[in-house]
XYZ file of C-alpha atoms in Angstrom:
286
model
C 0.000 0.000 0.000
C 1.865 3.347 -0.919
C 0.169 6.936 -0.123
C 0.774 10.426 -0.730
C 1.663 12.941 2.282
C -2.082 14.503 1.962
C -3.501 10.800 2.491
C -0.524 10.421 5.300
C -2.439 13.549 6.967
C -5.394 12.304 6.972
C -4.624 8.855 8.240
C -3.139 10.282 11.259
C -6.234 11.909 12.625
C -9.263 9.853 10.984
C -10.013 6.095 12.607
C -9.295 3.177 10.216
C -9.132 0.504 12.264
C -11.035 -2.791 11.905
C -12.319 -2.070 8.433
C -14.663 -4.980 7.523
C -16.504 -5.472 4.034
C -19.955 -4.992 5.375
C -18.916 -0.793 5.659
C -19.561 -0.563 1.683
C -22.684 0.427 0.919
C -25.182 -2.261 -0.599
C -25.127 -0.828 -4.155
C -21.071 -1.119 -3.894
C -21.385 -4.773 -2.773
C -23.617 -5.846 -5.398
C -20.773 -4.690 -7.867
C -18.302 -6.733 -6.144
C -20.318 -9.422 -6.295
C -20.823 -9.395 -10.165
C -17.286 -9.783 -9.973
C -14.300 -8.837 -12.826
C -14.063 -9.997 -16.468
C -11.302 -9.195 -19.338
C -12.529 -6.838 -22.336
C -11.327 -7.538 -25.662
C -8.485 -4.566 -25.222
C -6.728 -6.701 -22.331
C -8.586 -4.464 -19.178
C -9.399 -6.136 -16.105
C -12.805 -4.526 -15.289
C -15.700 -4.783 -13.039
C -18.619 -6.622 -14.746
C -21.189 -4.474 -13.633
C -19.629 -1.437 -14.686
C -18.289 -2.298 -17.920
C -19.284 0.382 -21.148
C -21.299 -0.597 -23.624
C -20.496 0.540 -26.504
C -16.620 0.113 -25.345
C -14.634 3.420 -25.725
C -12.433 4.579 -27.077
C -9.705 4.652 -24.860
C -6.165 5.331 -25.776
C -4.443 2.411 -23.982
C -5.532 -0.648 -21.797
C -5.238 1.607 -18.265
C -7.256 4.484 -19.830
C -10.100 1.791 -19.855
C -9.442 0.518 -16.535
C -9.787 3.457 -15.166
C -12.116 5.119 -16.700
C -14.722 2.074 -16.654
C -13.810 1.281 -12.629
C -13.946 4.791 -11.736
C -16.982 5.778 -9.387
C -17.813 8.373 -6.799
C -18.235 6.917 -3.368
C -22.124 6.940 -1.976
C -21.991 9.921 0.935
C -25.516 11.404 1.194
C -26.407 9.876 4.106
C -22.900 11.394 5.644
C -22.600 14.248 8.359
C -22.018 17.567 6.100
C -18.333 17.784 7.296
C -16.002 16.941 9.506
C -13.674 14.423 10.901
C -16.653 11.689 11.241
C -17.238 12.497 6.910
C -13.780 12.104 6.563
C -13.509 8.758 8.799
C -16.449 7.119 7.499
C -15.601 7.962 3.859
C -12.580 6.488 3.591
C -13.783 3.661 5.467
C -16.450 2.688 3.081
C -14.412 3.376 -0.154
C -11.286 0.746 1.701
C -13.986 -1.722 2.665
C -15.303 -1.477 -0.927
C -12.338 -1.581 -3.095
C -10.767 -4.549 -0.383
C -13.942 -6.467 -1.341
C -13.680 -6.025 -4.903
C -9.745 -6.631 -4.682
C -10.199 -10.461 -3.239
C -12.768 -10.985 -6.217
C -9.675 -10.519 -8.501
C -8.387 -14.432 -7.885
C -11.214 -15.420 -10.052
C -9.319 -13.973 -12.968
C -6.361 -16.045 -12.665
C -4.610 -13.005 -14.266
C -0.557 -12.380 -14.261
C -1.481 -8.429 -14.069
C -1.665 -6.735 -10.610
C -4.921 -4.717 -10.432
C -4.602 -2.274 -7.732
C -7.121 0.120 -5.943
C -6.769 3.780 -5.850
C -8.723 5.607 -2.897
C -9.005 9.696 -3.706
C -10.377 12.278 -1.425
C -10.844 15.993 -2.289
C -12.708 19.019 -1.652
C -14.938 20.892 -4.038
C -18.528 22.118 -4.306
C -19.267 25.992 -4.689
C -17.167 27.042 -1.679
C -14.456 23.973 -2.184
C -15.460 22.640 1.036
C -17.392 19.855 0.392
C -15.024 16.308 0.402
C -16.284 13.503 -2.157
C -14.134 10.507 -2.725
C -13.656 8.192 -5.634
C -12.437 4.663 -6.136
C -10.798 3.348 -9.052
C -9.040 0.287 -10.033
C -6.363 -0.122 -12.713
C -3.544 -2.801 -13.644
C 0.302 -2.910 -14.040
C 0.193 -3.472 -18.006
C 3.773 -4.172 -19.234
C 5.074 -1.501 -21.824
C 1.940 0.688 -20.422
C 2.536 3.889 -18.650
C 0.779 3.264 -15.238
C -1.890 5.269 -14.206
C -0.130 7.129 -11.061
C 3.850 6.439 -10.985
C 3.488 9.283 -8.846
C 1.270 9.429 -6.281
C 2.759 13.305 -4.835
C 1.397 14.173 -8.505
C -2.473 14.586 -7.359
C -1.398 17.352 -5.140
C -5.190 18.356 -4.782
C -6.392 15.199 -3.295
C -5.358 12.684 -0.760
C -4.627 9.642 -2.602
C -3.889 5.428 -1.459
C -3.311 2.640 -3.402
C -4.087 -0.855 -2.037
C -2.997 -4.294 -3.228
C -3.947 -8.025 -2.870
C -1.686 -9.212 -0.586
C -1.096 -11.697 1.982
C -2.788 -9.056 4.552
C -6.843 -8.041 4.395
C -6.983 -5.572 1.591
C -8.895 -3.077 3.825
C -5.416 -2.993 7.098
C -5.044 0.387 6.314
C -1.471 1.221 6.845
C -2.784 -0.143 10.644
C -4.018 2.826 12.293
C -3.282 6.202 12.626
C 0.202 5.950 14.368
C 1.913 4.151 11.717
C 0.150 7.147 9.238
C 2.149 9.486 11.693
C 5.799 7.978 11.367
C 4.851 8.391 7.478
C 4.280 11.831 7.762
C 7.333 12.502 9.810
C 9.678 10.642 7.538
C 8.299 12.990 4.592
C 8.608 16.009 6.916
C 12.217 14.687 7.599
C 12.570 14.223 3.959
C 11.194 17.651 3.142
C 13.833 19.730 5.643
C 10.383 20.449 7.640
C 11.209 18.424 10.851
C 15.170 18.514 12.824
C 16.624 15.502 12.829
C 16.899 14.755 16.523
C 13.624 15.785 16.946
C 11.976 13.525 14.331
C 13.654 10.836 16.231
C 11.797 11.491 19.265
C 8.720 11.795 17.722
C 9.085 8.481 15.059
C 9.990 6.365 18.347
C 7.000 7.507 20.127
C 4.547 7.107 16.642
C 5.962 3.723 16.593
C 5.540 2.521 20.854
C 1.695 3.822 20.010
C 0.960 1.939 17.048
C 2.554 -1.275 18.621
C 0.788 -0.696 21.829
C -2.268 -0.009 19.583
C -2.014 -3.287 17.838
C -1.558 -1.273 14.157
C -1.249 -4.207 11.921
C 0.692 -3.239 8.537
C 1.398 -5.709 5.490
C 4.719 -7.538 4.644
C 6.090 -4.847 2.565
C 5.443 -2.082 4.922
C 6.519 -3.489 8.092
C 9.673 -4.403 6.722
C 10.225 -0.748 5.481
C 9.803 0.716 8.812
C 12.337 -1.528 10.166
C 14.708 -0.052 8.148
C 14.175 3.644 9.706
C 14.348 1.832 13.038
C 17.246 0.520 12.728
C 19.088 3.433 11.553
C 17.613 5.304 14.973
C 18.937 2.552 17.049
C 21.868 3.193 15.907
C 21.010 7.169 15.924
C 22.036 9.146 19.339
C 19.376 12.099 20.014
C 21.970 13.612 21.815
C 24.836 15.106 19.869
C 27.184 14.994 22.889
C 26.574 11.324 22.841
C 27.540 10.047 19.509
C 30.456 7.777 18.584
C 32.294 7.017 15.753
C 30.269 4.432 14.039
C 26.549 6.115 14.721
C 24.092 6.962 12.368
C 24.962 10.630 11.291
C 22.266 13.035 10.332
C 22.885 12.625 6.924
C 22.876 8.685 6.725
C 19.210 8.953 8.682
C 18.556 11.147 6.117
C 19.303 9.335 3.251
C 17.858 5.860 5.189
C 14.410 7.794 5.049
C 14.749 8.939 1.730
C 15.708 5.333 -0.307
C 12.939 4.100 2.387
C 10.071 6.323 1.135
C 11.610 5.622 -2.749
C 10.970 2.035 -1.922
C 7.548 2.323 -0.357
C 6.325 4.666 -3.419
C 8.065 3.205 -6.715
C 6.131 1.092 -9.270
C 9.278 -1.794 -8.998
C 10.014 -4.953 -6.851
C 7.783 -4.026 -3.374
C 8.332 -7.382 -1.746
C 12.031 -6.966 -1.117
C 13.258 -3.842 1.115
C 16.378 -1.886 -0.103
C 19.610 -3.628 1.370
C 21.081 -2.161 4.505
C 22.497 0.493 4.677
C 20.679 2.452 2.893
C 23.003 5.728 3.077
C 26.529 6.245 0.985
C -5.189 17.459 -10.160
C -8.037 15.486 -11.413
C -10.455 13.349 -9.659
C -9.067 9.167 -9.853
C -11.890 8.422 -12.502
C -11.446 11.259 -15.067
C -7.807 11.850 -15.689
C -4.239 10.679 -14.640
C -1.567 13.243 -13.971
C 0.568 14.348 -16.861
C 3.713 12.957 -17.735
């Protein structure tokens, strides 16, 4: 699962914990249960939402996402407000986890990933709507967000079928918070020694919490922690040998590369590690 710092944000003050399918709405569940097919053009699509007439589309992820694409049912949500955002982003995980196991029936090669967008607009540009979206990794095809920092006008996630429930989002809102501070750190927004302090504490919460993450994440935080256990706060303190500032630096950045690129996500770098549109209308541009 990769995010951008907006969806980071939001994760760190929104509950997302113990996401189960039965949050999507109805109308979302019958379309998972339709279940995917294979168009003529090679795009893995949801049955029920499939165009008729086809097209056109330009390549095989133009119709993925352009036929998955659909706005997330929020009528019945409060107005505004952190419970909007919460329960929002709750419904659009549980919904695009559901429709994520369906994609075993396939017994496609291609990865189909979800991608999760919330923004603001209305009148005023206060009103947050959220789409969901699914698209594949097509060889020789340009996927649809290499980038997820490109949608700087919405938060943006991207799940995958893996070995943990497609709807553990990034485990709670602790582990969203040692994301954010690693960006900060990677941004020049955050010192250091104090992004130490507060990554250690971001990570004691979301293990006393019980944060789950997948594989591939997990493994990525270890890497941060165990640069800072080899990192004295203090400056007085440290030892030929340490972690300098700009090895934790440079730890955090290859880290985030690794949690964010389009490559191989099941192996972590090696140690050490130093030395916009709405999801279902447009992709960012090249």
């Amino acid at each position: 699962m990769e995010m951008n710092r907006s969806m980071a944000r939001l994760l760190g003050r929104v509950d997302t914990g113990g996401i189960t399918p039965d949050e999507a709405t109805p109308a979302f569940l019958r379309i998972v249960e339709d279940g995917w097919e294979v168009t003529p053009g090679g795009a893995h699509v949801l049955s029920a939402l499939k165009s008729s007439p086809p097209g056109p589309f330009s390549d095989v992820v133009h119709e993925e996402y352009t036929v998955n694409g659909r706005g997330m049912t929020d009528h019945d949500l409060p107005a505004s407000g952190q419970e909007r955002e919460s329960r929002l982003l709750r419904r659009c995980v549980a919904y695009a986890g559901s429709a994520l196991l369906r994609t075993d029936a396939l017994g496609s090669a291609v990865e189909i990933s979800a991608y999760i967008s919330l923004s603001y607009g209305g009148l005023a540009d206060d009103h947050l709507t959220a789409n969901v979206t699914f698209c594949g990794d097509h060889p020789g095809v340009r996927p649809y967000a290499a980038d997820l920092e490109a949608f700087e006008t919405e938060a943006i996630l991207r799940l995958r079928r893996t070995g943990e429930p497609p709807w553990s989002v990034r485990g709670g809102p602790w582990t969203g918070r040692q994301l954010d501070l690693m960006r900060r750190l990677s941004r020049a927004e955050i010192a250091p020694e104090r992004f130490a302090v507060q990554w250690l504490d971001a990570r004691r919460k979301a293990l006393n919490e019980g944060e789950r993450v997948g594989e591939h994440l997990d493994r990525a935080l270890h890497q941060v922690f165990y640069a800072l256990d080899e990192y004295p706060i203090d400056p007085a303190l440290r030892e030929d040998g340490d972690t300098t500032d700009a090895e934790l630096l440079g730890i955090v950045d290859r880290t985030l590369e690794w949690i964010d690129a389009a490559g191989d996500r099941r192996r972590p770098p090696s140690v050490p590690l130093f030395g916009s549109s709405p999801l279902h209308t447009a992709a960012p541009a090249p």
